[in-house]
Coordinates of C-alpha atoms in Angstrom, one line a residue:
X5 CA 86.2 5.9 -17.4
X6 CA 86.6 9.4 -15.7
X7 CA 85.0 10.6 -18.8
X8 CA 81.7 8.5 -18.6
X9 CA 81.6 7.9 -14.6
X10 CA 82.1 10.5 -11.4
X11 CA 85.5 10.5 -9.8
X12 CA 84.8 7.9 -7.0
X13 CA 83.3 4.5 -9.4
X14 CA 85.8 5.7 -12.0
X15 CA 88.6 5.6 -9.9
X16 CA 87.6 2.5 -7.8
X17 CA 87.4 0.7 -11.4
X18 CA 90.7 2.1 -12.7
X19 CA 92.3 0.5 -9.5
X20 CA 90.7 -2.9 -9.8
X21 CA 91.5 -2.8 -13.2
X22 CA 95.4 -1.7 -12.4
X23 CA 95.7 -5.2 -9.4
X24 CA 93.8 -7.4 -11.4
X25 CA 96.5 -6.9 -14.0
X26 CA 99.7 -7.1 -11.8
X27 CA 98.2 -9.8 -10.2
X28 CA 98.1 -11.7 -13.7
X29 CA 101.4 -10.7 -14.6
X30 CA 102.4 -12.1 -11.8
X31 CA 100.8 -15.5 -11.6
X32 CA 101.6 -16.2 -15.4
X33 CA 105.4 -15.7 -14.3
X34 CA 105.8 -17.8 -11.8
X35 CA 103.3 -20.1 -13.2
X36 CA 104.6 -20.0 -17.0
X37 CA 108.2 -18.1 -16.8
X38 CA 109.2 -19.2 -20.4
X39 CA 106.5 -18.2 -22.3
X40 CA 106.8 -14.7 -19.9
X41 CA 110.1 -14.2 -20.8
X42 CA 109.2 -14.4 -24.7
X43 CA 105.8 -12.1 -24.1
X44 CA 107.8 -9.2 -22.5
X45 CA 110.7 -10.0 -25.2
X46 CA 108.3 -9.3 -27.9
X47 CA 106.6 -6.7 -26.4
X48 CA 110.1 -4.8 -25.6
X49 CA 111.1 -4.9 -29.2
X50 CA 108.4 -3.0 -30.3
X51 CA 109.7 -0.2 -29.1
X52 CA 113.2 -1.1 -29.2
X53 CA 113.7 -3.5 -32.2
X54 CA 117.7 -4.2 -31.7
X55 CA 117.5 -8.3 -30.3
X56 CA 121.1 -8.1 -29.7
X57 CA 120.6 -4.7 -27.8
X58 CA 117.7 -6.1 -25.8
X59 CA 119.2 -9.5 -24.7
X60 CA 122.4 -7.8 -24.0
X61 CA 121.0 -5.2 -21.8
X62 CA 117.8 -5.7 -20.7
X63 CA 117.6 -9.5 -20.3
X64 CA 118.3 -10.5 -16.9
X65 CA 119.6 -14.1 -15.8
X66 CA 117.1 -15.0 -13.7
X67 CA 113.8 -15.8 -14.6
X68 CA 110.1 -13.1 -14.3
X69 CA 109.3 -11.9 -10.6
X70 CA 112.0 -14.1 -9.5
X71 CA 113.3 -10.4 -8.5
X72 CA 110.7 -7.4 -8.9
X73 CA 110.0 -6.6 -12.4
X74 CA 110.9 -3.3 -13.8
X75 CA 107.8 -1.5 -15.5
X76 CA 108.6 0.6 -18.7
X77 CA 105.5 2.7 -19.2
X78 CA 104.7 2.9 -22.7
X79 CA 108.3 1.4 -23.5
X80 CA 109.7 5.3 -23.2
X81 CA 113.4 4.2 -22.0
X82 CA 113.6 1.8 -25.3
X83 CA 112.4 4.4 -27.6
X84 CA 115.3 6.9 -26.1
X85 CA 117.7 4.3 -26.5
X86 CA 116.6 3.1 -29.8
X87 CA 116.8 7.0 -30.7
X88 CA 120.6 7.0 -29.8
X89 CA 120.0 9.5 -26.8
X90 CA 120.5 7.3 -24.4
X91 CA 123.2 4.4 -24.6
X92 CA 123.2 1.7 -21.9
X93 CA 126.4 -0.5 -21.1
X94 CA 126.3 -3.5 -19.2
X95 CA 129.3 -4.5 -17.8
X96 CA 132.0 -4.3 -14.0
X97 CA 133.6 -1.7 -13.0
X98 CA 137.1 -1.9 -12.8
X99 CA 138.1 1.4 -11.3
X100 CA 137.4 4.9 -11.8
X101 CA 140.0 6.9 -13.3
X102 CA 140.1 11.0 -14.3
X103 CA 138.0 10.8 -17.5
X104 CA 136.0 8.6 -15.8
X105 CA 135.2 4.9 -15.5
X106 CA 137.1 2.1 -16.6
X107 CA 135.2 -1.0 -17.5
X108 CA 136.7 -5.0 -16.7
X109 CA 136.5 -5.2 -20.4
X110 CA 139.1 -2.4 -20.9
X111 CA 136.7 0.2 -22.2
X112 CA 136.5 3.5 -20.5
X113 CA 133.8 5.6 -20.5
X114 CA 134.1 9.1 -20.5
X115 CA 131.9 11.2 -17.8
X116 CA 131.5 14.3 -16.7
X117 CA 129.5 13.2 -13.3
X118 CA 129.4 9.8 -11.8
X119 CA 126.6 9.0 -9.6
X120 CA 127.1 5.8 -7.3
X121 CA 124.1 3.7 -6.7
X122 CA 124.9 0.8 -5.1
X123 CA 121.4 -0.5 -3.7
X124 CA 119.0 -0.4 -1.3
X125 CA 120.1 -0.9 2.2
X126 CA 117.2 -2.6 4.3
X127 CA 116.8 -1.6 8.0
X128 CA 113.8 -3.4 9.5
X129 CA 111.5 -1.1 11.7
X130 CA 113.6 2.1 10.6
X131 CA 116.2 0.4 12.4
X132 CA 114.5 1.5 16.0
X133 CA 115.6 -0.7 19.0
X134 CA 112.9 -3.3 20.7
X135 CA 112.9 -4.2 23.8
X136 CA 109.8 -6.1 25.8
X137 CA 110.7 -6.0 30.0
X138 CA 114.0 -4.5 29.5
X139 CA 114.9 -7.2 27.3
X140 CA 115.8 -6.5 23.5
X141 CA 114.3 -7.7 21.1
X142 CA 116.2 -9.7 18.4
X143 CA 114.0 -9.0 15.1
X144 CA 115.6 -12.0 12.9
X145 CA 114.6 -14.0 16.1
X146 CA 110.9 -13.2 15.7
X147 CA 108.2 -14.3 13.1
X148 CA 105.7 -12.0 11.7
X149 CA 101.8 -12.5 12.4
X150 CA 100.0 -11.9 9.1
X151 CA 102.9 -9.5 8.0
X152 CA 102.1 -6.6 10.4
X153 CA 102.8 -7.8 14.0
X154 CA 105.8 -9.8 15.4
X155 CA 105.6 -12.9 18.2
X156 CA 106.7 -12.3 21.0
X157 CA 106.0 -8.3 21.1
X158 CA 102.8 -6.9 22.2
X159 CA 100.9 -4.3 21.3
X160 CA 103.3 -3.8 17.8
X161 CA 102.3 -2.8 14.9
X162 CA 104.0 -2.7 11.4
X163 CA 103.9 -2.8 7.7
X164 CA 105.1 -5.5 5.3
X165 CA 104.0 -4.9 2.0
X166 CA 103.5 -6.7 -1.5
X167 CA 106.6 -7.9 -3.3
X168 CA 104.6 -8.1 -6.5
X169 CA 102.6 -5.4 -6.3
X170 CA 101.7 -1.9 -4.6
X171 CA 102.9 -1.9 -1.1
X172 CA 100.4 0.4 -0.1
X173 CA 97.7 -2.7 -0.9
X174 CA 98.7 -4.6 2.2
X175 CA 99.4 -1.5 4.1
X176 CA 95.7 -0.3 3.5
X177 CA 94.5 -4.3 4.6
X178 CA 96.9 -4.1 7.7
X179 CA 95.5 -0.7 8.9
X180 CA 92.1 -2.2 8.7
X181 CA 93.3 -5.4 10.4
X182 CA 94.9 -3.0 13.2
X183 CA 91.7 -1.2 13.7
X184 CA 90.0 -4.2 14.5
X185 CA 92.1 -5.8 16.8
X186 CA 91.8 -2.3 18.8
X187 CA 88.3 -2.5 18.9
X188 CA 88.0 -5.7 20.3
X189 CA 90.5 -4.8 23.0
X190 CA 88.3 -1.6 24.0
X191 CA 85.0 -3.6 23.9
X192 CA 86.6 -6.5 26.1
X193 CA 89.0 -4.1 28.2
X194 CA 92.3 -5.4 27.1
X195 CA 95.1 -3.7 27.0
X196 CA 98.1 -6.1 25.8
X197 CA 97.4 -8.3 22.4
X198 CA 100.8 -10.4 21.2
X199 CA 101.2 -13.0 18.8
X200 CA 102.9 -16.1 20.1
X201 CA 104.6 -18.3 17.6
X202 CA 103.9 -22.2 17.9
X203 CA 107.2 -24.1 19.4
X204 CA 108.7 -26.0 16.6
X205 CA 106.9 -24.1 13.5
X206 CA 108.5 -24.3 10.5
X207 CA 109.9 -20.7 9.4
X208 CA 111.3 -18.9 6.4
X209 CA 112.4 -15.9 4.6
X210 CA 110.1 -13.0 4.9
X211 CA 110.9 -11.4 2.0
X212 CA 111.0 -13.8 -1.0
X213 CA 112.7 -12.3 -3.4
X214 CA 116.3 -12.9 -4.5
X215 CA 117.7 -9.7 -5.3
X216 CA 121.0 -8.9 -3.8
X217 CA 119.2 -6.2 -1.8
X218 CA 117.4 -9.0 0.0
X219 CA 119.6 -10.9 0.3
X220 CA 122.1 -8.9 1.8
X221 CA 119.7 -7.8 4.6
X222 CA 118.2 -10.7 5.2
X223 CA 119.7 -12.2 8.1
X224 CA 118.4 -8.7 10.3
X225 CA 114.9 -9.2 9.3
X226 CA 112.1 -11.3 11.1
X227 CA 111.2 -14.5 9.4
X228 CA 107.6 -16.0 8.6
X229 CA 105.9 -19.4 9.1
X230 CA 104.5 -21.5 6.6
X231 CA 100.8 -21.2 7.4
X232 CA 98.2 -18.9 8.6
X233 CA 98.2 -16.2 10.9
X234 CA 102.3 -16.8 10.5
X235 CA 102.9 -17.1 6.5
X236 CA 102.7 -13.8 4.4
X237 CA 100.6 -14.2 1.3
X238 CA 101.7 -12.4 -2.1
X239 CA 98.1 -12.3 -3.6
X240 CA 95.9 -9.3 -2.6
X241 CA 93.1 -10.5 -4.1
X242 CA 92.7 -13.4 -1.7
X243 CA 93.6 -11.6 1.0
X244 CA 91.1 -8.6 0.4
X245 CA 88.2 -11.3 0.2
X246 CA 89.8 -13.0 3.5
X247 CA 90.1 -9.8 5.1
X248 CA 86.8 -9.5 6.7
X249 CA 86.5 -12.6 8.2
X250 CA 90.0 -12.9 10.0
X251 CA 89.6 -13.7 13.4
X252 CA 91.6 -11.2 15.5
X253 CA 91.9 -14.0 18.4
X254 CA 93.5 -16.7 16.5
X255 CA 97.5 -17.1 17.8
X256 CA 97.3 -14.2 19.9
X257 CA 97.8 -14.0 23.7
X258 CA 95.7 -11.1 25.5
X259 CA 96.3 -9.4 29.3
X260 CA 93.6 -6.9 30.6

């Protein structure tokens, strides 16, 4: 395409081209997760051709987008291993000792440097402290309005991104969404917009995902509703086309 077309069209197809097929992916997963699991299967032996070295190390117990799924581009990580320069072990630490780490199974592996990654730690808001009136604001107490403001906190905005794709997508639609809002508050000489959460709405997890990462910070984040402006969508698509026509009003409380 950025042979035939100039930069801008080329590069505005390429990225269609790129959400269109995450969004698939995606869909077929949750939709269709056994017949996922045997696609990617055949498609990682390809390049690595070892079943009992796949489904030993790169088969996970739980089922497609259940937790985000790891791209391989162009299947380079299988080739390496297939090669025999890279080896993979899956298995618990039992402790490290002075050659290096001793596995649960009783096998120690031999290393030169150990580097500990542990996970993600998830701090909501950068882990700044909100407070509305001189009253602080308990985040896991609040509900997010269309993943980029939170009830009960005017004049607040924030970023909650795709699980199953780009988070930069939602980023670019909440930007736009945050514009808009402004501009009606200029034009009709507000100065305070805040969501208010319906009493009794039903509420869950914001992030749906259950990787231990998640999980583990869970309990800190803000929680979402099960319906618009309060639930947070996971299909860009739908929300690009519903974008436009939002209505910056709806469940929000303004003060001039």
């Amino acid at each position: 395409l950025r042979r035939l077309l100039p930069a801008p069209p080329a590069h505005t197809l390429i990225r269609a081209k790129n959400v269109l097929g995450g969004q698939l992916a995606y869909w077929l997963s949750r939709r269709y997760p056994e017949q996922t699991k045997r696609y990617l299967r055949r498609g990682a032996l390809r390049f690595l051709p070892d079943p009992a070295c796949l489904d030993r190390h790169f088969t996970p117990r739980y089922q497609p987008w259940d937790q985000r799924l790891c791209v391989v581009p162009d299947g380079d990580l299988f080739l390496e291993v297939a090669a025999g320069r890279v080896s993979v072990v899956t298995d618990r630490i039992a402790r490290l000792v002075g050659s290096g780490i001793e596995l649960e199974s009783g096998r120690t592996l031999e290393a030169d440097v150990i580097v500990s990654a542990t996970g993600l730690s998830l701090i909501p808001l950068g882990g700044i402290t909100v407070s509305v009136d001189g009253r602080t604001v308990d985040l896991a107490e609040t509900t997010a309005y269309r993943g980029l403001m939170l009830s009960g906190v005017p004049n607040l905005a924030f970023c909650v991104g795709y699980t199953n794709a780009s988070w930069t997508l939602r980023a670019d639609l909440s930007s736009r969404y945050v514009v808009r809002l402004l501009d009606h508050m200029g034009r009709h000489g507000l100065t305070s917009a805040m969501p208010v959460f319906p009493r009794g709405g039903a509420r869950r997890p914001l992030l749906g995902l259950t990787s231990t990462y998640i999980q583990r910070a869970a309990h800190l984040f803000p929680q979402q509703g099960d319906h618009d402006p309060w639930r947070v969508g996971q299909n860009y698509l739908i929300d690009r086309l519903r974008s436009a026509f939002l209505d910056v009003r709806e469940g929000m409380v303004f003060d001039g």
